[in-house]
PDB file of C-alpha atoms in Angstrom:
ATOM      1  CA  UNK B   1      13.528  14.878   1.202  1.00  0.00           C
ATOM      2  CA  UNK B   2      10.824  12.306   0.449  1.00  0.00           C
ATOM      3  CA  UNK B   3      10.841   8.520   0.375  1.00  0.00           C
ATOM      4  CA  UNK B   4       8.615   5.497   0.761  1.00  0.00           C
ATOM      5  CA  UNK B   5       9.463   2.999   3.475  1.00  0.00           C
ATOM      6  CA  UNK B   6       8.129  -0.507   3.960  1.00  0.00           C
ATOM      7  CA  UNK B   7       7.771  -1.665   7.543  1.00  0.00           C
ATOM      8  CA  UNK B   8       6.460  -5.028   8.686  1.00  0.00           C
ATOM      9  CA  UNK B   9       6.077  -7.270  11.691  1.00  0.00           C
ATOM     10  CA  UNK B  10       4.549 -10.679  12.395  1.00  0.00           C
ATOM     11  CA  UNK B  11       0.967  -9.419  12.005  1.00  0.00           C
ATOM     12  CA  UNK B  12       1.229  -6.980   9.114  1.00  0.00           C
ATOM     13  CA  UNK B  13       2.927  -3.859   7.918  1.00  0.00           C
ATOM     14  CA  UNK B  14       2.669  -0.657   5.959  1.00  0.00           C
ATOM     15  CA  UNK B  15       4.092   1.340   3.120  1.00  0.00           C
ATOM     16  CA  UNK B  16       4.745   4.822   4.479  1.00  0.00           C
ATOM     17  CA  UNK B  17       5.322   8.117   2.697  1.00  0.00           C
ATOM     18  CA  UNK B  18       7.961  10.107   4.564  1.00  0.00           C
ATOM     19  CA  UNK B  19       8.634  13.793   3.859  1.00  0.00           C
ATOM     20  CA  UNK B  20      11.406  15.596   5.729  1.00  0.00           C
ATOM     21  CA  UNK B  21      11.471  12.865   8.372  1.00  0.00           C
ATOM     22  CA  UNK B  22       7.703  13.000   9.002  1.00  0.00           C
ATOM     23  CA  UNK B  23       5.257  10.218   8.076  1.00  0.00           C
ATOM     24  CA  UNK B  24       2.444  11.834   6.091  1.00  0.00           C
ATOM     25  CA  UNK B  25       0.757   8.840   4.476  1.00  0.00           C
ATOM     26  CA  UNK B  26       0.445   5.096   4.841  1.00  0.00           C
ATOM     27  CA  UNK B  27      -1.095   2.049   3.247  1.00  0.00           C
ATOM     28  CA  UNK B  28      -1.438  -0.565   5.984  1.00  0.00           C
ATOM     29  CA  UNK B  29      -1.985  -4.281   5.646  1.00  0.00           C
ATOM     30  CA  UNK B  30      -2.598  -7.354   7.774  1.00  0.00           C
ATOM     31  CA  UNK B  31      -0.992 -10.700   6.990  1.00  0.00           C
ATOM     32  CA  UNK B  32      -3.446 -13.493   6.181  1.00  0.00           C
ATOM     33  CA  UNK B  33      -1.091 -16.449   6.313  1.00  0.00           C
ATOM     34  CA  UNK B  34       2.216 -16.633   4.482  1.00  0.00           C
ATOM     35  CA  UNK B  35       0.943 -15.908   0.985  1.00  0.00           C
ATOM     36  CA  UNK B  36      -1.833 -13.303   1.397  1.00  0.00           C
ATOM     37  CA  UNK B  37      -2.217  -9.820   2.792  1.00  0.00           C
ATOM     38  CA  UNK B  38      -5.307  -7.704   3.423  1.00  0.00           C
ATOM     39  CA  UNK B  39      -5.023  -3.976   2.706  1.00  0.00           C
ATOM     40  CA  UNK B  40      -7.095  -2.550   5.529  1.00  0.00           C
ATOM     41  CA  UNK B  41      -6.607   1.194   5.181  1.00  0.00           C
ATOM     42  CA  UNK B  42      -4.921   4.032   3.367  1.00  0.00           C
ATOM     43  CA  UNK B  43      -4.410   7.402   4.984  1.00  0.00           C
ATOM     44  CA  UNK B  44      -2.932  10.527   3.399  1.00  0.00           C
ATOM     45  CA  UNK B  45      -2.397  13.827   5.200  1.00  0.00           C
ATOM     46  CA  UNK B  46      -4.811  16.515   4.027  1.00  0.00           C
ATOM     47  CA  UNK B  47      -1.899  18.660   2.825  1.00  0.00           C
ATOM     48  CA  UNK B  48      -1.033  15.970   0.237  1.00  0.00           C
ATOM     49  CA  UNK B  49      -4.507  15.031  -1.009  1.00  0.00           C
ATOM     50  CA  UNK B  50      -4.816  14.942  -4.780  1.00  0.00           C
ATOM     51  CA  UNK B  51      -1.082  14.490  -5.359  1.00  0.00           C
ATOM     52  CA  UNK B  52      -1.191  10.759  -6.086  1.00  0.00           C
ATOM     53  CA  UNK B  53       0.617   9.750  -2.901  1.00  0.00           C
ATOM     54  CA  UNK B  54      -1.832   6.940  -2.128  1.00  0.00           C
ATOM     55  CA  UNK B  55      -1.396   5.490  -5.604  1.00  0.00           C
ATOM     56  CA  UNK B  56       2.385   5.674  -5.235  1.00  0.00           C
ATOM     57  CA  UNK B  57       2.126   3.687  -2.010  1.00  0.00           C
ATOM     58  CA  UNK B  58      -0.075   1.125  -3.719  1.00  0.00           C
ATOM     59  CA  UNK B  59       2.344   0.871  -6.648  1.00  0.00           C
ATOM     60  CA  UNK B  60       5.121   0.031  -4.180  1.00  0.00           C
ATOM     61  CA  UNK B  61       2.908  -2.538  -2.464  1.00  0.00           C
ATOM     62  CA  UNK B  62       2.015  -4.186  -5.794  1.00  0.00           C
ATOM     63  CA  UNK B  63       5.691  -4.393  -6.750  1.00  0.00           C
ATOM     64  CA  UNK B  64       6.523  -5.941  -3.373  1.00  0.00           C
ATOM     65  CA  UNK B  65       3.790  -8.592  -3.442  1.00  0.00           C
ATOM     66  CA  UNK B  66       4.521  -9.418  -7.075  1.00  0.00           C
ATOM     67  CA  UNK B  67       8.188 -10.014  -6.310  1.00  0.00           C
ATOM     68  CA  UNK B  68       7.349 -12.152  -3.262  1.00  0.00           C
ATOM     69  CA  UNK B  69       4.498 -14.264  -4.682  1.00  0.00           C
ATOM     70  CA  UNK B  70       1.948 -12.793  -2.260  1.00  0.00           C
ATOM     71  CA  UNK B  71      -1.725 -12.241  -3.119  1.00  0.00           C
ATOM     72  CA  UNK B  72      -3.761  -9.202  -2.045  1.00  0.00           C
ATOM     73  CA  UNK B  73      -7.260  -8.782  -0.670  1.00  0.00           C
ATOM     74  CA  UNK B  74      -8.119  -5.045  -0.855  1.00  0.00           C
ATOM     75  CA  UNK B  75     -10.671  -4.258   1.857  1.00  0.00           C
ATOM     76  CA  UNK B  76      -9.720  -0.573   1.894  1.00  0.00           C
ATOM     77  CA  UNK B  77     -12.120   1.281  -0.467  1.00  0.00           C
ATOM     78  CA  UNK B  78      -9.280   3.421  -1.876  1.00  0.00           C
ATOM     79  CA  UNK B  79      -7.110   0.392  -2.683  1.00  0.00           C
ATOM     80  CA  UNK B  80     -10.073  -1.533  -4.087  1.00  0.00           C
ATOM     81  CA  UNK B  81     -10.927   1.357  -6.444  1.00  0.00           C
ATOM     82  CA  UNK B  82      -7.332   1.586  -7.659  1.00  0.00           C
ATOM     83  CA  UNK B  83      -7.244  -2.140  -8.409  1.00  0.00           C
ATOM     84  CA  UNK B  84     -10.380  -1.717 -10.521  1.00  0.00           C
ATOM     85  CA  UNK B  85      -8.667   1.073 -12.523  1.00  0.00           C
ATOM     86  CA  UNK B  86      -5.426  -0.851 -13.077  1.00  0.00           C
ATOM     87  CA  UNK B  87      -5.874  -4.035 -15.151  1.00  0.00           C
ATOM     88  CA  UNK B  88      -2.129  -4.725 -14.982  1.00  0.00           C
ATOM     89  CA  UNK B  89      -2.435  -5.214 -11.202  1.00  0.00           C
ATOM     90  CA  UNK B  90      -5.093  -7.942 -11.388  1.00  0.00           C
ATOM     91  CA  UNK B  91      -2.605 -10.816 -11.195  1.00  0.00           C
ATOM     92  CA  UNK B  92      -1.752  -9.992  -7.548  1.00  0.00           C
ATOM     93  CA  UNK B  93      -5.357 -10.182  -6.352  1.00  0.00           C
ATOM     94  CA  UNK B  94      -6.435 -13.205  -4.302  1.00  0.00           C
TER      95      UNK B  94
END
């Protein structure tokens, strides 16, 4: 069974891809005040590379920030490249 979970604390959080109870991918962020987050890294297990898991995590993150009026600063090269490919995501960028 697979799912994506969002976890957060006072300093940041992550969107995690869970498969059969094991975390195999994450997109982590750091809070930059109350209305901005910085995506600092994306990691996907080698067994899942090329399956679009990272983009799925980023899609969940974009939906979350859009619904909560939060802006994004993508420092992670993977996330930054995806934002450049997705014009419909531009409104969440800081």
